[in-house]
CSV table of C-alpha atoms in Angstrom, one decimal:
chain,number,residue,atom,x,y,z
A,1,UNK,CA,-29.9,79.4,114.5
A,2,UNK,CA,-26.7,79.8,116.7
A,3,UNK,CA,-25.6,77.6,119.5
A,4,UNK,CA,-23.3,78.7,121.8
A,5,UNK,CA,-22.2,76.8,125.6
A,6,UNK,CA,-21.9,80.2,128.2
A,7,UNK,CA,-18.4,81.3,129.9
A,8,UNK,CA,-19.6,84.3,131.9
A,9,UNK,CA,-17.6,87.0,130.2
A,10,UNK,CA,-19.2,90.3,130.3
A,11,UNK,CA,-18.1,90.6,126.1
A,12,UNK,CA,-18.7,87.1,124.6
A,13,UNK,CA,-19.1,87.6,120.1
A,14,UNK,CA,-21.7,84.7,119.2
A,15,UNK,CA,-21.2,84.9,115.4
A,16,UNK,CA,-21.8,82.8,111.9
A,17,UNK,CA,-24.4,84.7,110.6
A,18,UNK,CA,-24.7,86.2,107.2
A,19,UNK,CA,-26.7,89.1,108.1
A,20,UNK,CA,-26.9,91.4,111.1
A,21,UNK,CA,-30.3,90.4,113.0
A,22,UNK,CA,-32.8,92.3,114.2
A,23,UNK,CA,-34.6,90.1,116.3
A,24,UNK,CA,-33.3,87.3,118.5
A,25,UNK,CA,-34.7,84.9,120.5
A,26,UNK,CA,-32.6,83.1,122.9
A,27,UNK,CA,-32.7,80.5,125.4
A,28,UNK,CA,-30.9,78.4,127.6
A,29,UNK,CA,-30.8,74.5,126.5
A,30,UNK,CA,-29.7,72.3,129.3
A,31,UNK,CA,-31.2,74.4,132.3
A,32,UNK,CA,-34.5,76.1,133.4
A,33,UNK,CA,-35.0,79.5,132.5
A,34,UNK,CA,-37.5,81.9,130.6
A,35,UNK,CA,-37.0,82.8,126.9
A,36,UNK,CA,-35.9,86.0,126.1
A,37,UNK,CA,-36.9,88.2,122.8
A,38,UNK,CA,-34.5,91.1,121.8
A,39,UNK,CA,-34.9,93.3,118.5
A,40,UNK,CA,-33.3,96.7,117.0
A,41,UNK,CA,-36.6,98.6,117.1
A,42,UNK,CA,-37.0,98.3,120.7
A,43,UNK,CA,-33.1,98.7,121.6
A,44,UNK,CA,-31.3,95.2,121.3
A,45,UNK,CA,-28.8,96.2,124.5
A,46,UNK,CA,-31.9,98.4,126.2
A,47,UNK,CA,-35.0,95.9,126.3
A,48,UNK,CA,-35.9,92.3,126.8
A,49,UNK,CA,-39.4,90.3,126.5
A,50,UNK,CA,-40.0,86.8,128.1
A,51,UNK,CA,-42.4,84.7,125.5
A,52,UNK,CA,-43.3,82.7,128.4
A,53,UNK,CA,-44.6,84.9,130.7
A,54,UNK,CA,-46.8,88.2,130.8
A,55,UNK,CA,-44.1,90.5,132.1
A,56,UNK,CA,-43.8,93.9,130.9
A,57,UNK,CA,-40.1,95.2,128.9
A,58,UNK,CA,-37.6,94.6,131.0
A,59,UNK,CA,-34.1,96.8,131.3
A,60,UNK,CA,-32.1,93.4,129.2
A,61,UNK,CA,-29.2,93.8,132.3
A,62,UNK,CA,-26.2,92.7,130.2
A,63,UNK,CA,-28.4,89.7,128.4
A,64,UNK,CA,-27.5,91.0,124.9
A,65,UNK,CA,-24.8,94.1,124.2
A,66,UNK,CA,-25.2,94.0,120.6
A,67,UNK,CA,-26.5,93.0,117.5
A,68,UNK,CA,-23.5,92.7,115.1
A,69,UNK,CA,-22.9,92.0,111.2
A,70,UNK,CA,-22.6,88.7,112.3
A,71,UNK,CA,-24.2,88.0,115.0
A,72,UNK,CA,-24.6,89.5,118.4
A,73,UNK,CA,-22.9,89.8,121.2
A,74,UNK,CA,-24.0,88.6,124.9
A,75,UNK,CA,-23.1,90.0,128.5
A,76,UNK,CA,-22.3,88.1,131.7
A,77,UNK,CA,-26.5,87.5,132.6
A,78,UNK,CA,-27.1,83.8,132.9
A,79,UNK,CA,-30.2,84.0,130.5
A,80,UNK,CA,-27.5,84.1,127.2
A,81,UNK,CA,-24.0,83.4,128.7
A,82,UNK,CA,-24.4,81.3,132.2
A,83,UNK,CA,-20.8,79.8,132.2
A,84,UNK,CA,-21.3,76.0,131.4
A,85,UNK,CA,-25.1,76.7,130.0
A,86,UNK,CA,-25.4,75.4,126.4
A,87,UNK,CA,-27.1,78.5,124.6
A,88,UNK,CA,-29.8,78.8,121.5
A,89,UNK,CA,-30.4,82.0,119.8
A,90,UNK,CA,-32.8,81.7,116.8
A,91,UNK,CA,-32.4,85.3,114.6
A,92,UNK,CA,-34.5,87.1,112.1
A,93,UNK,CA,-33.6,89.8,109.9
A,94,UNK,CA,-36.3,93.0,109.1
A,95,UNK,CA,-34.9,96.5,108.0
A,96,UNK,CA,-32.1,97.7,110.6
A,97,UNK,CA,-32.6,99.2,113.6
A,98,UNK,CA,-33.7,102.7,111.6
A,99,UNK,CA,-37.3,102.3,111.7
A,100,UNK,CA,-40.0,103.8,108.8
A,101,UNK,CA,-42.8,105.9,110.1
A,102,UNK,CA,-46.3,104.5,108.7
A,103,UNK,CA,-49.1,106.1,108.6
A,104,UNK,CA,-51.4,103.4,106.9
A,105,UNK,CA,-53.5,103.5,109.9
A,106,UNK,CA,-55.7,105.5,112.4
A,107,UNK,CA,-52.1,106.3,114.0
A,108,UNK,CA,-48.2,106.6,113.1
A,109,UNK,CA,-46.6,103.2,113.8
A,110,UNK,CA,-42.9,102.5,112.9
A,111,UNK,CA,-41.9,99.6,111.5
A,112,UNK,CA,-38.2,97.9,110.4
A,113,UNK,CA,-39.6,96.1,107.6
A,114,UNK,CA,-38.0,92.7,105.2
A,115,UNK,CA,-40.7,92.1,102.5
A,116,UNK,CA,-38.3,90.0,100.7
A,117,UNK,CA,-38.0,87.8,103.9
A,118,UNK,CA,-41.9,88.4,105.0
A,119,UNK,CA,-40.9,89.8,108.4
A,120,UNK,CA,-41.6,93.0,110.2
A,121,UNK,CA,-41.1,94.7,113.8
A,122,UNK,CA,-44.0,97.2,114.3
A,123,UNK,CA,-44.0,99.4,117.4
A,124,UNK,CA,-47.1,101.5,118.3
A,125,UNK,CA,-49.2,102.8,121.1
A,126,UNK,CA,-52.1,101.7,122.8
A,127,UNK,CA,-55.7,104.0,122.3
A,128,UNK,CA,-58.0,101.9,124.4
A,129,UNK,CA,-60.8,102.0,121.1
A,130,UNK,CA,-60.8,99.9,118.0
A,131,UNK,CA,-58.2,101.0,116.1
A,132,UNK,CA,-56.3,100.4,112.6
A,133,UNK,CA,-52.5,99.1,113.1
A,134,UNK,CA,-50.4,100.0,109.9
A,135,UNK,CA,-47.8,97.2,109.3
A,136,UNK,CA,-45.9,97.7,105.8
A,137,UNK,CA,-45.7,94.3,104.6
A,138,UNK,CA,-47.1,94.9,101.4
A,139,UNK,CA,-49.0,91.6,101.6
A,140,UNK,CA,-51.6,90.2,104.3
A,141,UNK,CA,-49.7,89.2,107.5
A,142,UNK,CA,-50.2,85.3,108.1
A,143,UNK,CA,-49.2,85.5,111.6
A,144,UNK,CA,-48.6,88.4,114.1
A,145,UNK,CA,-47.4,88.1,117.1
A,146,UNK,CA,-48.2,91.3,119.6
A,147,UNK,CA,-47.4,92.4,122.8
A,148,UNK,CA,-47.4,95.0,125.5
A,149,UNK,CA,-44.0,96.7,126.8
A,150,UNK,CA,-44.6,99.0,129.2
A,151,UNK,CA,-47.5,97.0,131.2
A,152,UNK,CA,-48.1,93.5,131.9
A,153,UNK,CA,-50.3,91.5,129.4
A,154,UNK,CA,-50.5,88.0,127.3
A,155,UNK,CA,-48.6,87.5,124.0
A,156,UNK,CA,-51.7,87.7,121.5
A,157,UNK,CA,-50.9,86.0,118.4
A,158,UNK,CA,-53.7,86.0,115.0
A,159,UNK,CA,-52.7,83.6,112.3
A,160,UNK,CA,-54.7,83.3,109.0
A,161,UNK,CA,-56.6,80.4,109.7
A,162,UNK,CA,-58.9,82.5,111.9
A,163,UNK,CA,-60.4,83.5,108.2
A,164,UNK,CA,-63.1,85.8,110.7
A,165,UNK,CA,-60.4,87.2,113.9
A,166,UNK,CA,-62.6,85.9,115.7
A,167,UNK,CA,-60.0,83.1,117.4
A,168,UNK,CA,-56.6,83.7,118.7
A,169,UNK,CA,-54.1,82.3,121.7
A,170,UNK,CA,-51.3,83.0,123.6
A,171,UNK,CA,-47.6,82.7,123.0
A,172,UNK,CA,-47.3,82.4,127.0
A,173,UNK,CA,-50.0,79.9,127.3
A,174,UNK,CA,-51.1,76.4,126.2
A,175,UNK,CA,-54.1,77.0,125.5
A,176,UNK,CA,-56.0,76.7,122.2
A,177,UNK,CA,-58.4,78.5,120.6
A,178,UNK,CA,-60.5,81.0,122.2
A,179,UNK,CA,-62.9,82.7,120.8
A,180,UNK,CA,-63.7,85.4,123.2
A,181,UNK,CA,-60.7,87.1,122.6
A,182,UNK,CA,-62.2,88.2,118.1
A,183,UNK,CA,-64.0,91.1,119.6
A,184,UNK,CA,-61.7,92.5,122.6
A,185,UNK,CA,-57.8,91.8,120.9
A,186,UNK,CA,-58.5,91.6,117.0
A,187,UNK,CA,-61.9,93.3,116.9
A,188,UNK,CA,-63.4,90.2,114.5
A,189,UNK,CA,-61.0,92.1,112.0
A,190,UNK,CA,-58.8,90.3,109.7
A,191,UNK,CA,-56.0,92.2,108.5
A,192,UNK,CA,-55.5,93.7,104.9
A,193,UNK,CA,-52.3,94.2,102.9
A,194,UNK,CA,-52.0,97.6,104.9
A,195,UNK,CA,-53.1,97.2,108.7
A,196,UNK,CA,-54.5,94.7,111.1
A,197,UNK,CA,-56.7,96.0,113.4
A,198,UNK,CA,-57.3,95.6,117.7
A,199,UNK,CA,-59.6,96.3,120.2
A,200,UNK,CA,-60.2,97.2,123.6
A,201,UNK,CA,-58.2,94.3,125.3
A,202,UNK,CA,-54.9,95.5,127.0
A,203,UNK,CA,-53.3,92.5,125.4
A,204,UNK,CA,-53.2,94.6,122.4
A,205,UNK,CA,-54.8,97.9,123.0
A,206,UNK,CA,-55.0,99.6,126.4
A,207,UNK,CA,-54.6,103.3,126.5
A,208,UNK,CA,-51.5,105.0,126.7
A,209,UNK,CA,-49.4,101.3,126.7
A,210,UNK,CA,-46.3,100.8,124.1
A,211,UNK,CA,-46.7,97.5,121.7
A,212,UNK,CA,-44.2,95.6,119.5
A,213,UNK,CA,-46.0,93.2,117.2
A,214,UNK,CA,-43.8,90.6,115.1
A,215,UNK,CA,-45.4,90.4,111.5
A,216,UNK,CA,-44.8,87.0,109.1
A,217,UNK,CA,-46.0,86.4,105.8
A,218,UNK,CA,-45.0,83.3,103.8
A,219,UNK,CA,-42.6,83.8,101.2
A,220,UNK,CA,-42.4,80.6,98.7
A,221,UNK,CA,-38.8,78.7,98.4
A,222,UNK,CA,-37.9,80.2,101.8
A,223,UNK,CA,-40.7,80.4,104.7
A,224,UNK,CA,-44.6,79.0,105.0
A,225,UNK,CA,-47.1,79.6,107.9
A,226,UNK,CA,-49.9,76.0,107.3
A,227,UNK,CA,-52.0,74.2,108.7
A,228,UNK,CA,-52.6,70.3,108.9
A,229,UNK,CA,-54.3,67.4,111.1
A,230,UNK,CA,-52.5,64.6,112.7
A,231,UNK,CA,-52.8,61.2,112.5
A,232,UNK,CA,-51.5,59.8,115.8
A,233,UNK,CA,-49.4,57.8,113.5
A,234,UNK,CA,-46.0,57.1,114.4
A,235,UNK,CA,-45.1,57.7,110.4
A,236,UNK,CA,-46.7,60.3,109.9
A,237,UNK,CA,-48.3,63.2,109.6
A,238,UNK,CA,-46.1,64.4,106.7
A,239,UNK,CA,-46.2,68.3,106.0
A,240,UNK,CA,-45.3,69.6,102.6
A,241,UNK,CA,-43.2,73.2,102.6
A,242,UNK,CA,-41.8,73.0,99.5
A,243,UNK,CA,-38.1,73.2,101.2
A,244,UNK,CA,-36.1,71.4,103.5
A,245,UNK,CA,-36.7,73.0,107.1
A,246,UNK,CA,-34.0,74.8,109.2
A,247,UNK,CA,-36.8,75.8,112.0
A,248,UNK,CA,-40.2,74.7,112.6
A,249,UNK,CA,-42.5,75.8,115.7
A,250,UNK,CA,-46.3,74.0,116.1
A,251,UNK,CA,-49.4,74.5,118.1
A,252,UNK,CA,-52.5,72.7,118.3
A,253,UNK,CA,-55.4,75.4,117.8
A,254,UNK,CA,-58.4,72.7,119.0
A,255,UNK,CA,-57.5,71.9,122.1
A,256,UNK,CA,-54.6,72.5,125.2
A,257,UNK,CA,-50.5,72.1,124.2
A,258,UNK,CA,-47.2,73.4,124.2
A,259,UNK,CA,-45.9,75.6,122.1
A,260,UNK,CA,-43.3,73.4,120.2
A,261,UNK,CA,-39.6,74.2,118.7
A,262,UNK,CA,-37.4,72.4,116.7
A,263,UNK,CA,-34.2,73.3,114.3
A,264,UNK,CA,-31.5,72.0,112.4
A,265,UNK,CA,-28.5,72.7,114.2
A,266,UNK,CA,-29.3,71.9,117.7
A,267,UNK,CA,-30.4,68.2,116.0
A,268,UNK,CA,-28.4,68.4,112.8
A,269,UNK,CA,-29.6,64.6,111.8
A,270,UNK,CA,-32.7,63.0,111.6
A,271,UNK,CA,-34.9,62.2,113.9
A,272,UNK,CA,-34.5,65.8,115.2
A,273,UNK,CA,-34.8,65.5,119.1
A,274,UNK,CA,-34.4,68.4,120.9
A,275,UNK,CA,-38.0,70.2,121.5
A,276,UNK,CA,-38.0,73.3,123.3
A,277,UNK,CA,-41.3,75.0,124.4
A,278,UNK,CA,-42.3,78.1,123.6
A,279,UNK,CA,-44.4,78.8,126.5
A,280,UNK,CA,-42.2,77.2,129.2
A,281,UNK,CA,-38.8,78.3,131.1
A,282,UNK,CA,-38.5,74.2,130.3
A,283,UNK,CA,-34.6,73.1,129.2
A,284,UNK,CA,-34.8,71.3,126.3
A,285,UNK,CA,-36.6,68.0,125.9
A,286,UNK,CA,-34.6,65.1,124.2
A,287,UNK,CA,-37.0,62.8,124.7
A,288,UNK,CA,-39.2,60.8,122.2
A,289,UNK,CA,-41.2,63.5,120.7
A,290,UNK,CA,-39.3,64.0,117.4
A,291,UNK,CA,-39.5,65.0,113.9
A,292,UNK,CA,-37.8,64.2,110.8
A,293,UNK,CA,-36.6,67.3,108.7
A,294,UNK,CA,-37.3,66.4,105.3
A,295,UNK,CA,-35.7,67.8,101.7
A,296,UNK,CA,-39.7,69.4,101.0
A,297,UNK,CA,-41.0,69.3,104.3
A,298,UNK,CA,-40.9,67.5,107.8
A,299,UNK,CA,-42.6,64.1,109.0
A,300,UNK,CA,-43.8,63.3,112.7
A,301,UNK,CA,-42.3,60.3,114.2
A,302,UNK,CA,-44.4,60.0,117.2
A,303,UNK,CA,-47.8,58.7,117.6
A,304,UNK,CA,-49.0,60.2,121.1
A,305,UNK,CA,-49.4,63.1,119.3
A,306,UNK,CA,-50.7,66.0,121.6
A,307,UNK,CA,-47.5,66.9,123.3
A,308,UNK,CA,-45.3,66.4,120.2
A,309,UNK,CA,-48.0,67.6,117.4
A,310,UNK,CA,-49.3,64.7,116.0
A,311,UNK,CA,-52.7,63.6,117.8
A,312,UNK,CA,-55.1,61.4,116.1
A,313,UNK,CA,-57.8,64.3,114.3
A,314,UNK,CA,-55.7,67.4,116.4
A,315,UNK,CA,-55.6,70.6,113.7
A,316,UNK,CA,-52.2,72.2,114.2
A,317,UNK,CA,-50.4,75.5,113.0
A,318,UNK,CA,-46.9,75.8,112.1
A,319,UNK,CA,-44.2,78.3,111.3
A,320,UNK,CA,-41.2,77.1,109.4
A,321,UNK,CA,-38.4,78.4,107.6
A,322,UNK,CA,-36.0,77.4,104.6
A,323,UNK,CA,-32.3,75.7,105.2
A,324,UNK,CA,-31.7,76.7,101.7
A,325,UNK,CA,-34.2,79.1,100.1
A,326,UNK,CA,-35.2,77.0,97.0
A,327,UNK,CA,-33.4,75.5,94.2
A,328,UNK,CA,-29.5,75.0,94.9
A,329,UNK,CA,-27.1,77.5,92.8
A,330,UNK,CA,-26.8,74.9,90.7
A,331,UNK,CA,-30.3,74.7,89.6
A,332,UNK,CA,-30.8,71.2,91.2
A,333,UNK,CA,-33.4,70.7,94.1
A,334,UNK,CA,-31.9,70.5,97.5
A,335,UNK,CA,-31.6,66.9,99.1
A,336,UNK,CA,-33.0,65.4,102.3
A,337,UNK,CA,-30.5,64.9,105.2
């Protein structure tokens, strides 16, 4: 994660990385405005996507120039350097921006792939018939994340709790669970070590459209994609990771809520406080819905649960991933904060 406050320049370096990214989500803290999703595959200065709404690839318009060995670098657009605007960008690293053809599936796909870090960037292009997508993980993806470029369409995300495909959701939306989309966006397919598969919907599949689909799999010590009930306690639910959490995002799966975002630098103590929404254009939300970042895991600290991921019987999904990939270097476990 890297925070930044905007000053308008056309050139700004945002930097403290120890990697070069090749995917970064940014978005603006203290003011309205959509989220915005770059990667290498797709052209980090070339093309932007807004996880909050159903647009198609848009043209970035100075948003992001470069991805650098540090860092990237923003332009003079308000949606990463508004002058004044306090700035998150939350980055991921897959395999450079000199994609692999894969031909696992019923098509060539490319794909940057990081099967140390669990992470890929697959690109590929609609049929409009069932189809097998190869990804290159090497492992079963735990949560994929898919969407259409060059039309209009929802964010489709699978994760591996619907055991069947026949239940997904929506990045963009707040919904929950539905289960009409199994046949249409996932074809009641779950994916293997080597492809997932996708139906007829456009979400995923129309004819002739362009698709980039964000591929996790857990890795132990560093990320984990789980699942757990709330309590509607206001100490608890406690998740175990197995790591002390730099970034966690949450949805409820049985019923309607946010999308919900927390890290360790915009709230660098406990209790962390700043929420952003996945699925809104929403500034951040400082407000009582918090979480305690733990040394093996993370705690709820709220008890009215729905909006903040903690409701009384509610079943919830997570993403989260490492401050320190497991042990120290000096063989000792890594402390709370």
């Amino acid at each position: 994660t890297l925070l930044w406050t905007g000053d308008g320049a056309s050139s700004r370096a945002i930097t403290g990385l120890e990697f070069q990214p090749d995917m970064v989500w940014t978005k603006r803290r203290s003011s309205t405005d959509n989220h915005s999703i770059f990667d290498s595959v797709r052209g980090a200065s070339t093309a932007r996507l807004f996880p909050n709404l159903s647009n198609a690839e848009d043209g970035n318009f100075g948003s992001i120039n470069s991805f650098d060995i540090s860092g990237f670098n923003v332009g003079a657009n308000v949606a990463t350097n508004a002058n004044g605007v306090t700035m998150v960008g939350w980055c991921w690293k897959a395999g450079g921006s000199s994609t692999v053809s894969n031909t696992d599936g019923d098509q060539t796909t490319q794909v940057s792939l990081n099967e140390e870090a669990g992470f890929g960037i697959v690109t590929y292009t609609g049929t409009g018939s069932n189809t097998n997508i190869g990804h290159g993980l090497g492992a079963v993806p735990e949560m994929i994340i898919t969407k259409s470029r060059s039309a209009s369409g929802d964010w489709a995300v699978l994760d591996k709790f619907s055991t069947t495909a026949e239940y997904g959701f929506f990045l963009n939306d707040n919904g929950g669970y539905s289960s009409y989309q199994g046949g249409t966006f996932w074809n009641d397919t779950p994916p293997t070590s080597t492809v997932f598969r996708v139906g007829t919907n456009s979400a995923t599949n129309a004819s002739g459209v362009t698709y980039v689909a964000y591929c996790w799999k857990s890795i132990p010590g560093f990320s984990k994609i789980g699942k757990y009930t709330g309590n509607g306690n206001a100490r608890g639910t406690y998740v175990y990771l197995g790591f002390r959490p730099a970034w966690v995002m949450v949805k409820r799966t049985d019923a309607s809520a946010n999308w919900h975002i927390w890290d360790n630098k915009r709230d660098p103590d406990n209790p962390v406080y700043g929420q952003i929404n996945a699925n809104l254009s929403s500034s951040e939300s400082t407000g009582s819905l918090r979480v305690d970042f733990l040394s093996n895991g993370f705690k709820h600290r709220n008890s009215d649960g729905g909006a903040a991921g903690n409701i009384s019987g509610g079943t919830y999904i997570y993403m989260a991933f490492a401050e320190q990939p497991g042990n120290t270097a000096f063989d000792t476990i890594t402390s709370a904060r």
